[in-house]
Tab-separated table of C-alpha atoms and ligand atoms in Angstrom:
chain	number	residue	atom	x	y	z
A	1	MET	CA	-4.338	-18.661	-2.986
A	2	SER	CA	-5.051	-22.374	-3.420
A	3	ASP	CA	-4.554	-22.986	0.302
A	4	LYS	CA	-6.501	-26.189	-0.053
A	5	GLU	CA	-3.362	-27.800	-1.432
A	6	VAL	CA	-0.897	-26.600	1.194
A	7	HIS	CA	0.736	-29.509	3.020
A	8	SER	CA	2.333	-29.364	6.448
A	9	GLU	CA	6.012	-30.211	6.656
A	10	GLU	CA	5.091	-33.297	8.652
A	11	ALA	CA	2.700	-34.475	5.950
A	12	LEU	CA	5.411	-33.796	3.417
A	13	ARG	CA	7.963	-35.860	5.321
A	14	GLY	CA	5.418	-38.694	5.668
A	15	ALA	CA	4.708	-38.612	1.937
A	16	PHE	CA	8.429	-38.677	1.145
A	17	GLN	CA	9.047	-41.646	3.409
A	18	ARG	CA	6.167	-43.589	1.874
A	19	LEU	CA	7.477	-42.909	-1.625
A	20	PHE	CA	11.174	-43.274	-0.879
A	21	PRO	CA	11.669	-45.321	2.297
A	22	GLY	CA	15.122	-44.998	3.825
A	23	GLU	CA	17.320	-41.999	4.342
A	24	ALA	CA	15.795	-38.852	5.918
A	25	PRO	CA	15.404	-36.215	3.224
A	26	ARG	CA	16.811	-32.714	3.158
A	27	VAL	CA	14.764	-29.863	1.766
A	28	ALA	CA	15.506	-27.187	-0.826
A	29	ARG	CA	13.236	-24.159	-0.757
A	30	ALA	CA	12.776	-21.260	-3.107
A	31	PRO	CA	10.451	-18.329	-2.481
A	32	GLY	CA	8.274	-16.910	-5.228
A	33	ARG	CA	8.775	-13.343	-6.358
A	34	VAL	CA	6.472	-10.524	-7.196
A	35	ASN	CA	7.904	-7.973	-9.561
A	36	LEU	CA	7.112	-4.427	-8.434
A	37	ILE	CA	8.344	-2.717	-11.595
A	38	GLY	CA	10.681	-3.289	-14.555
A	39	GLU	CA	8.755	-5.650	-16.827
A	40	HIS	CA	10.108	-7.354	-19.936
A	41	THR	CA	13.412	-5.539	-19.513
A	42	ASP	CA	15.617	-8.258	-18.019
A	43	TYR	CA	16.261	-10.141	-21.275
A	44	ASN	CA	17.559	-6.880	-22.739
A	45	GLY	CA	19.949	-6.405	-19.830
A	46	LEU	CA	17.900	-3.599	-18.257
A	47	PRO	CA	17.026	-3.549	-14.553
A	48	VAL	CA	14.039	-4.878	-12.626
A	49	LEU	CA	12.757	-4.336	-9.094
A	50	PRO	CA	11.087	-7.385	-7.539
A	51	MET	CA	10.681	-8.696	-3.977
A	52	THR	CA	10.665	-12.274	-2.704
A	53	LEU	CA	7.397	-13.898	-1.655
A	54	ALA	CA	6.737	-16.091	1.362
A	55	HIS	CA	4.803	-18.499	-0.881
A	56	GLU	CA	7.364	-21.089	-1.913
A	57	VAL	CA	8.296	-24.191	-3.854
A	58	ARG	CA	10.069	-26.863	-1.826
A	59	ALA	CA	11.655	-30.130	-2.778
A	60	LEU	CA	12.478	-32.919	-0.378
A	61	PHE	CA	15.375	-34.927	-1.681
A	62	SER	CA	17.700	-37.802	-0.902
A	63	PRO	CA	20.585	-39.237	-2.913
A	64	ARG	CA	20.195	-42.530	-4.779
A	65	ALA	CA	22.691	-45.297	-5.392
A	66	ASP	CA	22.071	-45.129	-9.154
A	67	THR	CA	22.009	-42.125	-11.515
A	68	ARG	CA	18.219	-41.821	-11.948
A	69	ALA	CA	16.372	-38.630	-11.025
A	70	VAL	CA	13.042	-39.896	-9.708
A	71	LEU	CA	10.500	-37.077	-9.483
A	72	ARG	CA	7.216	-36.921	-7.643
A	73	ASN	CA	4.928	-33.960	-7.063
A	74	LEU	CA	2.281	-33.620	-4.383
A	75	ARG	CA	0.105	-31.715	-6.840
A	76	ALA	CA	-1.985	-34.294	-8.667
A	77	GLU	CA	-1.783	-32.391	-11.971
A	78	TYR	CA	1.982	-33.000	-12.129
A	79	GLY	CA	2.415	-36.741	-12.674
A	80	PRO	CA	5.466	-38.859	-11.802
A	81	ALA	CA	8.540	-38.472	-13.983
A	82	GLU	CA	12.037	-39.924	-14.158
A	83	PHE	CA	15.197	-39.382	-16.159
A	84	ASP	CA	18.841	-40.368	-16.188
A	85	ALA	CA	20.829	-37.651	-14.423
A	86	ALA	CA	24.147	-38.936	-15.777
A	87	GLY	CA	23.768	-37.803	-19.393
A	88	ALA	CA	22.660	-34.606	-21.095
A	89	PRO	CA	18.898	-34.428	-20.404
A	90	SER	CA	16.644	-34.380	-23.446
A	91	PRO	CA	13.510	-32.251	-23.240
A	92	SER	CA	10.123	-33.780	-22.456
A	93	PRO	CA	7.163	-32.293	-24.404
A	94	ALA	CA	6.692	-28.511	-23.904
A	95	GLY	CA	4.971	-27.708	-20.632
A	96	SER	CA	6.133	-30.905	-18.828
A	97	TRP	CA	7.170	-30.086	-15.274
A	98	ASP	CA	10.237	-32.336	-15.320
A	99	ASN	CA	11.805	-29.989	-17.902
A	100	TYR	CA	12.332	-27.470	-15.096
A	101	VAL	CA	14.166	-30.066	-13.012
A	102	LYS	CA	16.314	-30.898	-16.046
A	103	ALA	CA	17.018	-27.181	-16.535
A	104	GLY	CA	18.061	-27.031	-12.858
A	105	LEU	CA	20.512	-29.900	-13.419
A	106	ILE	CA	21.921	-28.277	-16.563
A	107	GLY	CA	22.430	-24.994	-14.701
A	108	ALA	CA	23.952	-26.789	-11.693
A	109	ARG	CA	26.486	-28.422	-14.019
A	110	GLN	CA	27.340	-25.126	-15.656
A	111	TYR	CA	27.843	-23.597	-12.223
A	112	ALA	CA	29.826	-26.542	-10.851
A	113	PRO	CA	31.756	-28.163	-13.715
A	114	GLY	CA	32.615	-31.752	-12.915
A	115	LEU	CA	29.503	-32.234	-10.763
A	116	PRO	CA	29.399	-36.021	-10.188
A	117	PRO	CA	26.508	-37.728	-12.042
A	118	ALA	CA	24.434	-38.740	-9.011
A	119	GLY	CA	20.791	-39.782	-8.890
A	120	LEU	CA	18.222	-38.132	-6.653
A	121	ASN	CA	14.769	-38.835	-5.237
A	122	LEU	CA	12.819	-35.593	-5.326
A	123	LEU	CA	9.379	-34.807	-3.956
A	124	VAL	CA	8.061	-31.359	-4.868
A	125	ASP	CA	5.351	-29.349	-3.189
A	126	ALA	CA	4.410	-25.690	-3.470
A	127	THR	CA	2.439	-23.049	-1.673
A	128	LEU	CA	3.126	-20.792	-4.659
A	129	PRO	CA	0.401	-20.890	-7.310
A	130	ALA	CA	1.536	-21.923	-10.796
A	131	GLY	CA	0.865	-19.783	-13.874
A	132	ALA	CA	0.172	-16.676	-11.785
A	133	GLY	CA	3.270	-14.714	-12.850
A	134	LEU	CA	4.907	-15.280	-9.450
A	135	SER	CA	7.846	-17.320	-10.715
A	136	SER	CA	6.749	-20.809	-9.743
A	137	SER	CA	8.616	-22.319	-12.694
A	138	THR	CA	11.941	-20.708	-11.849
A	139	ALA	CA	11.415	-21.644	-8.191
A	140	LEU	CA	11.346	-25.262	-9.365
A	141	VAL	CA	14.507	-24.790	-11.439
A	142	VAL	CA	16.218	-23.279	-8.390
A	143	VAL	CA	15.181	-25.985	-5.903
A	144	ALA	CA	16.202	-28.705	-8.346
A	145	ALA	CA	19.622	-27.121	-8.880
A	146	LEU	CA	20.125	-26.664	-5.134
A	147	ALA	CA	19.148	-30.279	-4.490
A	148	PHE	CA	21.612	-31.657	-7.075
A	149	LEU	CA	24.349	-29.358	-5.795
A	150	ASP	CA	23.716	-30.042	-2.118
A	151	ALA	CA	23.681	-33.805	-2.674
A	152	ALA	CA	27.160	-33.437	-4.199
A	153	GLY	CA	28.390	-31.127	-1.420
A	154	ARG	CA	28.581	-28.181	-3.850
A	155	ALA	CA	25.724	-25.933	-2.607
A	156	PRO	CA	26.531	-22.211	-3.078
A	157	ALA	CA	28.217	-20.834	0.011
A	158	SER	CA	28.995	-17.201	-0.733
A	159	LEU	CA	27.300	-14.228	-2.344
A	160	ARG	CA	29.602	-14.667	-5.306
A	161	ASP	CA	28.492	-18.300	-5.638
A	162	ARG	CA	24.867	-17.212	-5.640
A	163	LEU	CA	25.509	-14.619	-8.325
A	164	ARG	CA	27.202	-17.235	-10.461
A	165	LEU	CA	24.463	-19.801	-9.888
A	166	ALA	CA	21.694	-17.291	-10.694
A	167	SER	CA	23.407	-16.395	-13.994
A	168	ALA	CA	23.943	-20.063	-14.901
A	169	LEU	CA	20.308	-20.938	-14.150
A	170	ALA	CA	18.950	-18.011	-16.182
A	171	GLU	CA	20.789	-19.385	-19.202
A	172	ALA	CA	19.880	-22.994	-18.417
A	173	GLU	CA	16.145	-22.282	-18.166
A	174	HIS	CA	16.126	-21.594	-21.922
A	175	PHE	CA	16.127	-25.409	-22.100
A	176	VAL	CA	12.341	-25.294	-21.513
A	177	GLY	CA	11.927	-23.249	-24.694
A	178	THR	CA	11.096	-19.880	-23.123
A	179	ARG	CA	13.496	-17.001	-23.812
A	180	GLY	CA	13.169	-15.478	-20.326
A	181	GLY	CA	15.691	-13.176	-18.673
A	182	GLY	CA	17.494	-13.422	-15.357
A	183	MET	CA	15.138	-11.586	-13.006
A	184	ASP	CA	13.562	-14.608	-11.369
A	185	HIS	CA	16.739	-16.583	-10.674
A	186	ALA	CA	18.414	-13.517	-9.167
A	187	ALA	CA	15.376	-12.530	-7.093
A	188	LEU	CA	14.990	-16.038	-5.687
A	189	LEU	CA	18.674	-16.603	-4.937
A	190	LEU	CA	19.688	-13.078	-3.928
A	191	GLY	CA	16.532	-11.376	-2.683
A	192	SER	CA	16.044	-10.848	1.025
A	193	ALA	CA	13.385	-10.707	3.701
A	194	GLY	CA	11.954	-7.270	4.461
A	195	GLN	CA	13.257	-5.517	1.338
A	196	ALA	CA	12.786	-5.238	-2.388
A	197	CYS	CA	15.795	-5.688	-4.651
A	198	LYS	CA	16.890	-3.836	-7.717
A	199	ILE	CA	18.639	-6.184	-10.080
A	200	ASP	CA	21.000	-5.221	-12.916
A	201	PHE	CA	22.330	-7.690	-15.441
A	202	PHE	CA	25.481	-8.522	-17.433
A	203	PRO	CA	27.158	-8.592	-14.997
A	204	LEU	CA	24.510	-9.506	-12.462
A	205	ARG	CA	24.317	-7.186	-9.459
A	206	VAL	CA	21.705	-6.828	-6.760
A	207	GLU	CA	21.008	-3.845	-4.548
A	208	HIS	CA	18.425	-3.970	-1.763
A	209	ALA	CA	15.852	-1.201	-1.346
A	210	PRO	CA	13.522	-0.593	1.599
A	211	LEU	CA	9.802	-1.234	1.238
A	212	PRO	CA	7.586	1.580	2.587
A	213	ASP	CA	6.574	0.780	6.193
A	214	ASP	CA	3.144	2.271	5.864
A	215	CYS	CA	2.182	0.339	2.713
A	216	ALA	CA	1.243	-3.216	1.890
A	217	VAL	CA	1.846	-5.023	-1.372
A	218	VAL	CA	-1.276	-6.913	-2.408
A	219	VAL	CA	-1.385	-9.554	-5.143
A	220	CYS	CA	-4.629	-10.198	-7.063
A	221	ASP	CA	-4.825	-13.267	-9.318
A	222	SER	CA	-6.676	-12.799	-12.604
A	223	MET	CA	-7.223	-16.563	-12.637
A	224	VAL	CA	-6.164	-16.550	-16.288
A	225	LYS	CA	-3.379	-19.142	-16.279
A	226	ALA	CA	-0.301	-18.050	-18.189
A	227	GLU	CA	2.063	-21.027	-18.300
A	228	LYS	CA	5.156	-19.564	-19.968
A	229	SER	CA	6.420	-22.938	-21.127
A	230	GLY	CA	2.977	-24.085	-22.291
A	231	ALA	CA	0.248	-22.170	-24.077
A	232	ALA	CA	1.805	-18.734	-23.415
A	233	ARG	CA	5.262	-19.698	-24.691
A	234	GLU	CA	5.020	-18.238	-28.187
A	235	LYS	CA	3.300	-15.112	-26.859
A	236	TYR	CA	6.087	-14.674	-24.297
A	237	ASN	CA	8.910	-15.283	-26.762
A	238	LEU	CA	7.595	-12.699	-29.211
A	239	ASN	CA	8.894	-9.713	-27.202
A	240	PRO	CA	12.453	-11.011	-26.628
A	241	ARG	CA	12.629	-11.876	-30.330
A	242	LEU	CA	11.296	-8.472	-31.418
A	243	CYS	CA	13.761	-6.728	-29.122
A	244	ALA	CA	16.590	-8.707	-30.744
A	245	LEU	CA	15.320	-7.552	-34.147
A	246	ALA	CA	15.184	-3.939	-32.976
A	247	CYS	CA	18.699	-4.361	-31.578
A	248	ALA	CA	19.898	-5.508	-35.020
A	249	LEU	CA	18.413	-2.345	-36.552
A	250	VAL	CA	20.153	-0.219	-33.927
A	251	ARG	CA	23.446	-2.004	-34.640
A	252	ARG	CA	23.152	-1.086	-38.331
A	253	GLN	CA	22.451	2.512	-37.427
A	254	LEU	CA	25.488	2.631	-35.144
A	255	ARG	CA	27.683	1.244	-37.895
A	256	GLU	CA	26.432	4.002	-40.166
A	257	ASP	CA	26.944	6.699	-37.500
A	258	PHE	CA	30.427	5.563	-36.415
A	259	GLY	CA	31.668	4.024	-39.669
A	260	GLU	CA	32.563	0.788	-37.840
A	261	ASP	CA	30.912	-2.002	-35.826
A	262	VAL	CA	30.027	-1.048	-32.257
A	263	PRO	CA	29.604	-4.057	-29.925
A	264	LEU	CA	25.929	-4.319	-28.993
A	265	GLU	CA	24.755	-7.709	-27.858
A	266	ARG	CA	21.460	-6.501	-26.419
A	267	LEU	CA	19.548	-3.228	-26.185
A	268	GLY	CA	20.666	-2.649	-22.597
A	269	ASP	CA	24.285	-2.377	-23.753
A	270	LEU	CA	23.470	1.089	-25.098
A	271	TRP	CA	23.403	2.431	-21.544
A	272	PHE	CA	26.736	0.880	-20.552
A	273	GLY	CA	30.208	0.705	-22.090
A	274	PRO	CA	31.491	1.546	-24.643
A	275	LEU	CA	28.616	3.886	-25.554
A	276	CYS	CA	27.231	4.829	-22.096
A	277	LEU	CA	24.272	6.673	-23.627
A	278	THR	CA	21.819	8.606	-21.518
A	279	THR	CA	18.204	7.479	-21.837
A	280	ARG	CA	17.475	10.577	-23.911
A	281	GLU	CA	20.326	9.682	-26.286
A	282	ALA	CA	19.075	6.097	-26.525
A	283	GLU	CA	15.592	7.382	-27.367
A	284	ASN	CA	17.017	9.593	-30.130
A	285	LEU	CA	18.943	6.650	-31.517
A	286	PHE	CA	15.733	4.575	-31.501
A	287	LEU	CA	13.980	7.335	-33.459
A	288	ALA	CA	16.685	7.178	-36.118
A	289	ALA	CA	17.062	3.384	-36.235
A	290	VAL	CA	13.646	1.839	-35.651
A	291	PRO	CA	10.751	3.100	-37.807
A	292	GLU	CA	7.530	3.916	-35.983
A	293	GLY	CA	4.304	2.008	-36.668
A	294	ARG	CA	3.658	-1.544	-37.744
A	295	LEU	CA	6.197	-3.282	-39.957
A	296	ALA	CA	5.736	-6.576	-41.780
A	297	LEU	CA	8.535	-9.118	-42.113
A	298	PRO	CA	9.583	-8.158	-45.691
A	299	GLU	CA	10.019	-4.553	-44.592
A	300	ILE	CA	12.027	-5.458	-41.501
A	301	ALA	CA	14.166	-7.822	-43.569
A	302	ARG	CA	14.825	-5.084	-46.124
A	303	LEU	CA	15.983	-2.730	-43.353
A	304	LEU	CA	18.373	-5.443	-42.178
A	305	GLY	CA	19.631	-6.149	-45.673
A	306	LEU	CA	18.333	-9.733	-45.520
A	307	SER	CA	15.763	-11.810	-47.361
A	308	PRO	CA	12.546	-12.383	-45.356
A	309	GLU	CA	13.462	-16.083	-45.087
A	310	ALA	CA	16.928	-15.326	-43.757
A	311	ALA	CA	15.571	-12.738	-41.287
A	312	ALA	CA	12.981	-15.215	-40.000
A	313	ARG	CA	15.588	-17.978	-39.693
A	314	GLN	CA	18.039	-15.780	-37.842
A	315	TYR	CA	15.748	-13.757	-35.591
A	316	LEU	CA	12.399	-15.537	-35.319
A	317	PRO	CA	13.182	-19.252	-34.983
A	318	ASP	CA	10.239	-19.980	-32.688
A	319	VAL	CA	7.653	-17.243	-33.270
A	320	ALA	CA	5.558	-16.184	-36.238
A	321	LEU	CA	4.929	-12.475	-36.828
A	322	PRO	CA	1.242	-11.545	-36.887
A	323	PRO	CA	0.100	-10.835	-40.474
A	324	GLU	CA	-0.654	-7.200	-39.625
A	325	GLY	CA	3.020	-6.702	-38.715
A	326	VAL	CA	4.635	-5.589	-35.446
A	327	ASP	CA	5.510	-2.276	-33.878
A	328	LEU	CA	9.216	-2.510	-33.050
A	329	HIS	CA	9.390	1.148	-32.112
A	330	ALA	CA	6.769	0.651	-29.399
A	331	ARG	CA	8.970	-2.111	-27.973
A	332	VAL	CA	12.083	0.028	-27.739
A	333	THR	CA	10.044	2.932	-26.376
A	334	HIS	CA	8.995	0.637	-23.549
A	335	GLN	CA	12.608	-0.341	-22.847
A	336	ALA	CA	13.835	3.232	-22.492
A	337	ALA	CA	10.849	4.434	-20.470
A	338	GLU	CA	10.755	1.362	-18.210
A	339	TYR	CA	14.465	1.726	-17.497
A	340	ARG	CA	13.846	5.302	-16.402
A	341	ARG	CA	10.880	4.185	-14.286
A	342	VAL	CA	12.894	1.498	-12.495
A	343	GLU	CA	15.615	3.999	-11.591
A	344	HIS	CA	13.006	6.477	-10.334
A	345	ALA	CA	11.141	3.705	-8.498
A	346	ARG	CA	14.301	2.728	-6.603
A	347	ASP	CA	14.830	6.400	-5.715
A	348	ALA	CA	11.194	6.641	-4.573
A	349	LEU	CA	11.713	3.673	-2.232
A	350	ILE	CA	14.832	5.228	-0.781
A	351	ALA	CA	13.012	8.564	-0.362
A	352	ASN	CA	10.026	6.717	1.191
A	353	ASP	CA	7.694	8.194	-1.407
A	354	PRO	CA	5.095	5.459	-2.073
A	355	GLU	CA	2.861	7.836	-4.013
A	356	ALA	CA	5.597	8.437	-6.594
A	357	PHE	CA	6.261	4.702	-6.691
A	358	GLY	CA	2.559	4.044	-7.307
A	359	ARG	CA	2.442	6.477	-10.237
A	360	LEU	CA	5.383	4.697	-11.841
A	361	MET	CA	3.597	1.352	-11.449
A	362	VAL	CA	0.562	2.680	-13.292
A	363	ALA	CA	2.696	4.069	-16.121
A	364	SER	CA	4.472	0.712	-16.354
A	365	HIS	CA	1.176	-1.137	-16.684
A	366	ASP	CA	0.001	1.240	-19.394
A	367	SER	CA	3.186	0.652	-21.351
A	368	CYS	CA	3.011	-3.147	-20.917
A	369	ARG	CA	-0.519	-2.987	-22.308
A	370	ASP	CA	-0.025	-0.475	-25.116
A	371	ASN	CA	3.597	-0.914	-26.195
A	372	LEU	CA	4.181	-4.602	-25.533
A	373	GLY	CA	0.706	-6.108	-25.799
A	374	VAL	CA	1.297	-8.370	-22.797
A	375	SER	CA	-1.780	-7.439	-20.783
A	376	CYS	CA	-5.260	-8.906	-21.206
A	377	PRO	CA	-8.768	-7.628	-20.388
A	378	GLU	CA	-8.865	-9.456	-17.046
A	379	LEU	CA	-5.597	-7.830	-15.892
A	380	ASP	CA	-6.694	-4.383	-17.111
A	381	ARG	CA	-9.962	-4.766	-15.237
A	382	LEU	CA	-8.111	-5.677	-12.015
A	383	VAL	CA	-5.808	-2.670	-12.393
A	384	ASP	CA	-8.712	-0.268	-13.027
A	385	ALA	CA	-10.679	-1.654	-10.089
A	386	ALA	CA	-7.617	-1.408	-7.828
A	387	LEU	CA	-7.064	2.250	-8.670
A	388	ARG	CA	-10.741	2.956	-8.028
A	389	ALA	CA	-10.428	1.092	-4.713
A	390	GLY	CA	-7.646	3.459	-3.638
A	391	ALA	CA	-4.419	1.637	-4.587
A	392	LEU	CA	-1.434	3.976	-4.941
A	393	GLY	CA	-0.281	1.874	-7.856
A	394	ALA	CA	-1.395	-1.262	-9.664
A	395	ARG	CA	0.047	-3.207	-12.552
A	396	LEU	CA	0.418	-6.647	-14.057
A	397	THR	CA	3.391	-8.532	-12.653
A	398	GLY	CA	5.649	-11.029	-14.402
A	399	ALA	CA	5.234	-12.122	-17.986
A	400	GLY	CA	1.580	-11.024	-18.324
A	401	PHE	CA	-1.008	-12.649	-20.663
A	402	GLY	CA	-2.855	-13.553	-17.458
A	403	GLY	CA	-1.386	-14.237	-14.048
A	404	ALA	CA	-1.609	-11.636	-11.305
A	405	THR	CA	-1.515	-7.926	-10.610
A	406	VAL	CA	0.580	-6.264	-7.911
A	407	ASN	CA	-0.911	-3.374	-5.959
A	408	LEU	CA	0.586	-0.856	-3.548
A	409	VAL	CA	-1.893	0.070	-0.846
A	410	TRP	CA	-1.736	2.183	2.329
A	411	ARG	CA	-1.393	-0.358	5.122
A	412	ASP	CA	-4.341	0.989	7.096
A	413	LYS	CA	-6.560	0.686	4.007
A	414	THR	CA	-5.517	-2.862	3.113
A	415	PHE	CA	-8.590	-4.660	4.353
A	416	SER	CA	-11.043	-2.222	2.839
A	417	PHE	CA	-9.044	-2.492	-0.409
A	418	ILE	CA	-9.296	-6.285	-0.406
A	419	GLU	CA	-13.017	-6.120	0.392
A	420	GLU	CA	-13.579	-3.681	-2.429
A	421	MET	CA	-11.620	-5.853	-4.886
A	422	ALA	CA	-13.610	-8.910	-3.787
A	423	ARG	CA	-16.840	-7.048	-4.459
A	424	ALA	CA	-15.770	-5.484	-7.756
A	425	CYS	CA	-13.843	-8.357	-9.346
A	426	TYR	CA	-14.515	-11.645	-7.599
A	427	ALA	CA	-18.263	-11.572	-6.852
A	428	ASN	CA	-18.715	-14.746	-8.932
A	429	HIS	CA	-15.519	-16.432	-7.803
A	430	PRO	CA	-16.157	-19.697	-5.954
A	431	GLY	CA	-14.513	-19.599	-2.518
A	432	PRO	CA	-12.359	-16.856	-1.036
A	433	PRO	CA	-11.096	-14.197	-3.465
A	434	PRO	CA	-7.641	-15.084	-4.879
A	435	VAL	CA	-6.003	-12.050	-3.270
A	436	PHE	CA	-3.215	-11.981	-0.697
A	437	ILE	CA	-0.939	-9.574	1.118
A	438	ALA	CA	2.581	-10.247	-0.151
A	439	GLU	CA	5.163	-10.918	2.552
A	440	THR	CA	8.849	-11.095	1.708
A	441	ALA	CA	10.955	-14.163	2.520
A	442	PRO	CA	14.627	-15.142	2.788
A	443	PRO	CA	16.275	-16.293	-0.442
A	444	ALA	CA	16.344	-19.897	-1.638
A	445	GLY	CA	18.429	-22.385	0.304
A	446	VAL	CA	18.825	-25.942	1.528
A	447	GLY	CA	18.299	-27.240	5.038
A	448	GLU	CA	16.457	-29.642	7.291
A	449	LEU	CA	12.682	-29.902	7.407
A	450	ARG	CA	11.020	-27.759	10.047
A	451	GLY	CA	9.294	-29.408	12.994
B	501	LIG	C1	8.902	-13.784	-16.947
B	501	LIG	C2	10.361	-14.106	-17.210
B	501	LIG	C3	11.252	-13.004	-16.670
B	501	LIG	C4	10.802	-11.634	-17.163
B	501	LIG	C5	9.299	-11.441	-16.949
B	501	LIG	C6	8.795	-10.177	-17.546
B	501	LIG	O1	8.638	-13.831	-15.592
B	501	LIG	O2	10.707	-15.326	-16.598
B	501	LIG	O3	12.580	-13.266	-17.002
B	501	LIG	O4	11.147	-11.459	-18.501
B	501	LIG	O5	8.561	-12.528	-17.494
B	501	LIG	O6	9.353	-9.085	-16.911
């Protein structure tokens, strides 16, 4: 994908030295990630199952004598930017790439209180396509944080450090205006080469799971750009906000059932202490607490005992509900069923049962499309074509609204699969089809340039 823009490490070093003559730079790298299953669950504290990607974002950096962060990007579409790294960064307009660097600095400071306010020259390059649902934005947050930390001698050293940094960065990325969860930061900082990882949240924990030897993971780009902090931001934020609304309804129901407040910060808390519900019990609670079908704001507000204005202020600060209303029940149905699918998918990996894994992927895509509304015709077409071309499983990956699909394919059928996808979906695409075999990579880190 977009190989035309891949730069060799030597070219990168040359570019850095032209821009910032002097000290030899170090490099921070973060892989991309492709999520295999567990979509739109992380912000509710429910698990996900991604793997790292060998496509990466890298940032060459050197310390400065002043406190400026001077940012350059080898991709022409991302212009030069600069800010003062000593104070609290203020956001640039939505969609600006420097916001991710600022989020990285904010997260680095949360992780390492007392981080000295030092300036940095930073040159960014990526082999990871942007807007394809492969976590290019979080990769930038991660490399920026690692660069600031490394320059101050505070780079994470232990597994515990990485867990803490991933949690801090997940929170800090809200600075860009997108209410994402913690999947990407954890996958990039705690994923590993050769394996997938199942990630649980609050508290963050990561468990590695084997990928089936006889299968390949193939990524197909829909070429519909879905920039989560740009045009797709409001679309993305709708589901986290609706889940928070549904959670408020569940909280009211629990108060009625138990006669007192039960702590429930997010929907995922239902499965853990103090309630420890089974998925079946959670589904029954959803049936009692969250009416089925479309609800308009006045109706939702009434259920919450609030005025529509107060409900909107409290729960929907950055999204507008569509006039036809929203189906909150469909959202919670997705949460319970996707949780079950992730658990079964991890078991299928351990049992080396790629066919079962593939079936779960298909069910996940169907639910993302029908219950969450995060698919689009181009993604659905890719999934249908992939299943016709013999994929064991196919689904959208990442936020949706465009971006890519992930496909599980028997290894010995990979090339015929790619050929068939090229014929069915990319006949009019200029150049090679935007399809690649996903390879895993080591987690993000800092080091010297290669070669
Ligand atoms: C984006 C977010 C993640 C996650 C996915 C959907 O990639 O950054 O936190 O919510 O969407 O699963």
